[in-house]
XYZ file of C-alpha atoms in Angstrom:
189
model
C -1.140 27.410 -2.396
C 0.019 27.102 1.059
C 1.412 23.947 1.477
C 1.695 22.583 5.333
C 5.415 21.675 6.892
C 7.047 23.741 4.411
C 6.936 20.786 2.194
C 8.154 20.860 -1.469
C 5.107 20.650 -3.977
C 6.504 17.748 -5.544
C 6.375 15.649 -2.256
C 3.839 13.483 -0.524
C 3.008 16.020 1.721
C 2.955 18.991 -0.714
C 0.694 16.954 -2.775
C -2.097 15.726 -0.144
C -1.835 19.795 1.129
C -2.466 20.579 -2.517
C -5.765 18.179 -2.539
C -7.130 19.282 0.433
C -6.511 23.053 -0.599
C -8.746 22.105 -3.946
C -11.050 19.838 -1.922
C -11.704 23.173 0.074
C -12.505 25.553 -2.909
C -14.845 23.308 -4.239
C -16.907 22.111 -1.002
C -17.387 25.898 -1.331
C -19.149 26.111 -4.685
C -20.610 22.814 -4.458
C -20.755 21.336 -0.846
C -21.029 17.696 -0.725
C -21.712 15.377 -3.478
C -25.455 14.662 -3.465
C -25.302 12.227 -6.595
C -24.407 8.441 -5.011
C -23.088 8.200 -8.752
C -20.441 10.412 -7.942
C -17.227 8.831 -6.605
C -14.730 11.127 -4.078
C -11.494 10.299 -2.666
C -13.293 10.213 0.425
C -14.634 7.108 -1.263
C -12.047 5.040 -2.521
C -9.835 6.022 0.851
C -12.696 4.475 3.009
C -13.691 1.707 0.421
C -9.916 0.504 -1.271
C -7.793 1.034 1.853
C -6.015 -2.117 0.876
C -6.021 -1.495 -2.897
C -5.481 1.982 -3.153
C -5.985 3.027 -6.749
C -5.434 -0.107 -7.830
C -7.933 -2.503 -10.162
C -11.216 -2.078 -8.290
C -10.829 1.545 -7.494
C -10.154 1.964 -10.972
C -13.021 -0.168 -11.773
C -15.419 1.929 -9.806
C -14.134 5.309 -11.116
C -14.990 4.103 -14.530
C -17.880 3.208 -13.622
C -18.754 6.402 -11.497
C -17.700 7.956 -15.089
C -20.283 6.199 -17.054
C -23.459 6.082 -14.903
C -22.574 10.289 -14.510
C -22.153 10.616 -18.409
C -25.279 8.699 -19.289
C -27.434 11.482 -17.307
C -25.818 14.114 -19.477
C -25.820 16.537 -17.028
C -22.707 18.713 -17.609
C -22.839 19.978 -13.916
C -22.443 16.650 -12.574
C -20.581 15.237 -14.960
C -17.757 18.036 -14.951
C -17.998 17.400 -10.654
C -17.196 13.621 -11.486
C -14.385 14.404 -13.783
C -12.884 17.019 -11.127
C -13.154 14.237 -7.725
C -11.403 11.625 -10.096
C -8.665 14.585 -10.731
C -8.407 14.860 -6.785
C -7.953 10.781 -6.477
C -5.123 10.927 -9.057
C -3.570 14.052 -7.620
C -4.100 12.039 -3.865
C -1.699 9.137 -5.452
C 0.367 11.490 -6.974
C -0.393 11.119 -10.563
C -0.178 14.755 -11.617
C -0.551 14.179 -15.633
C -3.422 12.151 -15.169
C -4.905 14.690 -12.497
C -4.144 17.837 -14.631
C -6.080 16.203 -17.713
C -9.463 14.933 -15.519
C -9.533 18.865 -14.488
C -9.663 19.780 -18.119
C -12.235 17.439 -18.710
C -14.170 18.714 -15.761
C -13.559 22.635 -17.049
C -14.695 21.621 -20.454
C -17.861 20.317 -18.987
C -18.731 23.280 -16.646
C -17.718 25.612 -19.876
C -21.343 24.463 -21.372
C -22.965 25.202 -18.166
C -20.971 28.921 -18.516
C -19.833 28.168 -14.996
C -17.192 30.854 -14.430
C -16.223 29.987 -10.786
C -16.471 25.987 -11.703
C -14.572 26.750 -15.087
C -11.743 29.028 -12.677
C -11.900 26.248 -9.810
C -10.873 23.884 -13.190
C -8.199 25.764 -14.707
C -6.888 26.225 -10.941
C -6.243 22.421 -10.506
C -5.293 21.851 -13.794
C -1.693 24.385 -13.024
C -1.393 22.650 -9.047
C -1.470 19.524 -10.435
C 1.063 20.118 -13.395
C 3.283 22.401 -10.916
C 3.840 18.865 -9.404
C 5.452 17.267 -12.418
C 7.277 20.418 -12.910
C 5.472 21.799 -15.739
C 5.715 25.123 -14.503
C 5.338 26.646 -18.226
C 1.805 24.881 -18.217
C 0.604 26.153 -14.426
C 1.737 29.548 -15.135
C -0.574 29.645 -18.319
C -3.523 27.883 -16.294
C -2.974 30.682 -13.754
C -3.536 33.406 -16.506
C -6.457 32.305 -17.035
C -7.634 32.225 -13.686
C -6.886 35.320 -13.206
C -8.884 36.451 -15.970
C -11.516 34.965 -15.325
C -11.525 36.146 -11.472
C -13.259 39.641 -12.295
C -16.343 37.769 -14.670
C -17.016 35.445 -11.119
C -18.984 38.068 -9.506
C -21.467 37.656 -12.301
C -22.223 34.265 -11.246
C -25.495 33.765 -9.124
C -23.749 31.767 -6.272
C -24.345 32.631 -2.672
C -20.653 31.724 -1.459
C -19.169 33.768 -4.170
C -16.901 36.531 -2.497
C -15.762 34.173 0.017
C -14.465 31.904 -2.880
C -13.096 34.569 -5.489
C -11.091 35.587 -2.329
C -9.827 32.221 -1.357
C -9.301 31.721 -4.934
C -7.600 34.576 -5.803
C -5.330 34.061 -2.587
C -4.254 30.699 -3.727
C -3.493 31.939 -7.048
C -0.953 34.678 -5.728
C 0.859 32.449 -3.641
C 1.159 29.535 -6.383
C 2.234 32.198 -8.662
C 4.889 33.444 -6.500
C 6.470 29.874 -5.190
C 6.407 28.867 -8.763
C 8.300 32.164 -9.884
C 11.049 31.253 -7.338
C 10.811 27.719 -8.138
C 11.329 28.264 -11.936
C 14.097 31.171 -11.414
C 15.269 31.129 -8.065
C 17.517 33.999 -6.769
C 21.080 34.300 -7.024
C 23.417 32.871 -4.581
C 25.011 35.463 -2.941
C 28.685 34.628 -2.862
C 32.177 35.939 -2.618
């Protein structure tokens, strides 16, 4: 992940850089929302600028949730889970971020998704790197990267130009979290 400023992944910065980094891969596999059921972060910035995600954005994420589940579309629904992982992430809520990406890969798992299911498992480590649960994002990046060479399989358009962008952001996360979990010696007399 390249984060913009130079700016620690546990700050305000590193975490907005981190959203629009995951708000990029998946505009790539899924382009804009068509569902009005669906709610983004582009929502609930334009719609609770006062609030923020306070009661009534809350309110209308659970109800995004519900009128998305009761379609039972697992596509959708795991989309839905995966914007309301972005909003959390946006406000800094890491835990509650890194769990709405599981629910989203669990969902795209029936669809046998591989590049959603990657995208999910992805998010899932960014968003726990920024509550310093490295151990966590380091086994979510495994799995990526196991799942990277079944991708190709998938009958998506887009799909070299997102393995590559995917893969890219999982070597660089990999490597800033290796130095942030063991940094190097201070060289000293």
């Amino acid at each position: 992940m390249t984060l913009t400023n130079g700016a620690a992944p546990d700050s305000q910065d590193g975490t907005r850089a981190s959203v629009e980094q995951l708000n990029e891969l998946l505009n790539m596999l899924y382009g804009r929302p068509e569902s009005p059921d669906l709610i983004t972060l582009d929502d609930v910035l334009r719609r609770y600028r006062l609030t923020a995600l306070g009661k009534p954005a809350m309110t209308a994420i659970d109800q995004s949730r519900r009128m998305v589940r009761a379609i039972g579309d697992y596509e959708q629904i795991g989309l839905c889970e995966f914007h309301i992982g972005l909003i959390f992430l946006y406000w800094g809520d890491g835990r509650g971020a890194a769990q709405q990406f599981m629910a989203a890969r669990q969902q795209w798992s029936f669809t046998d998704h591989t590049a959603a299911v990657s995208l999910a498992h992805y998010a899932a480590s960014v968003a726990q790197r920024h509550v310093f649960e490295h151990e966590k994002a380091m086994r979510q990046l495994g799995k990526v990267k196991q799942l990277l060479p079944r991708i190709r399989l998938a009958p998506i358009s887009v799909i070299s130009k997102f393995v590559q962008a995917l893969r890219e952001a999982v070597e660089t996360t990999r490597s800033e979290m290796r130095d942030e979990m063991w940094p190097p010696p201070l060289m000293g007399g």
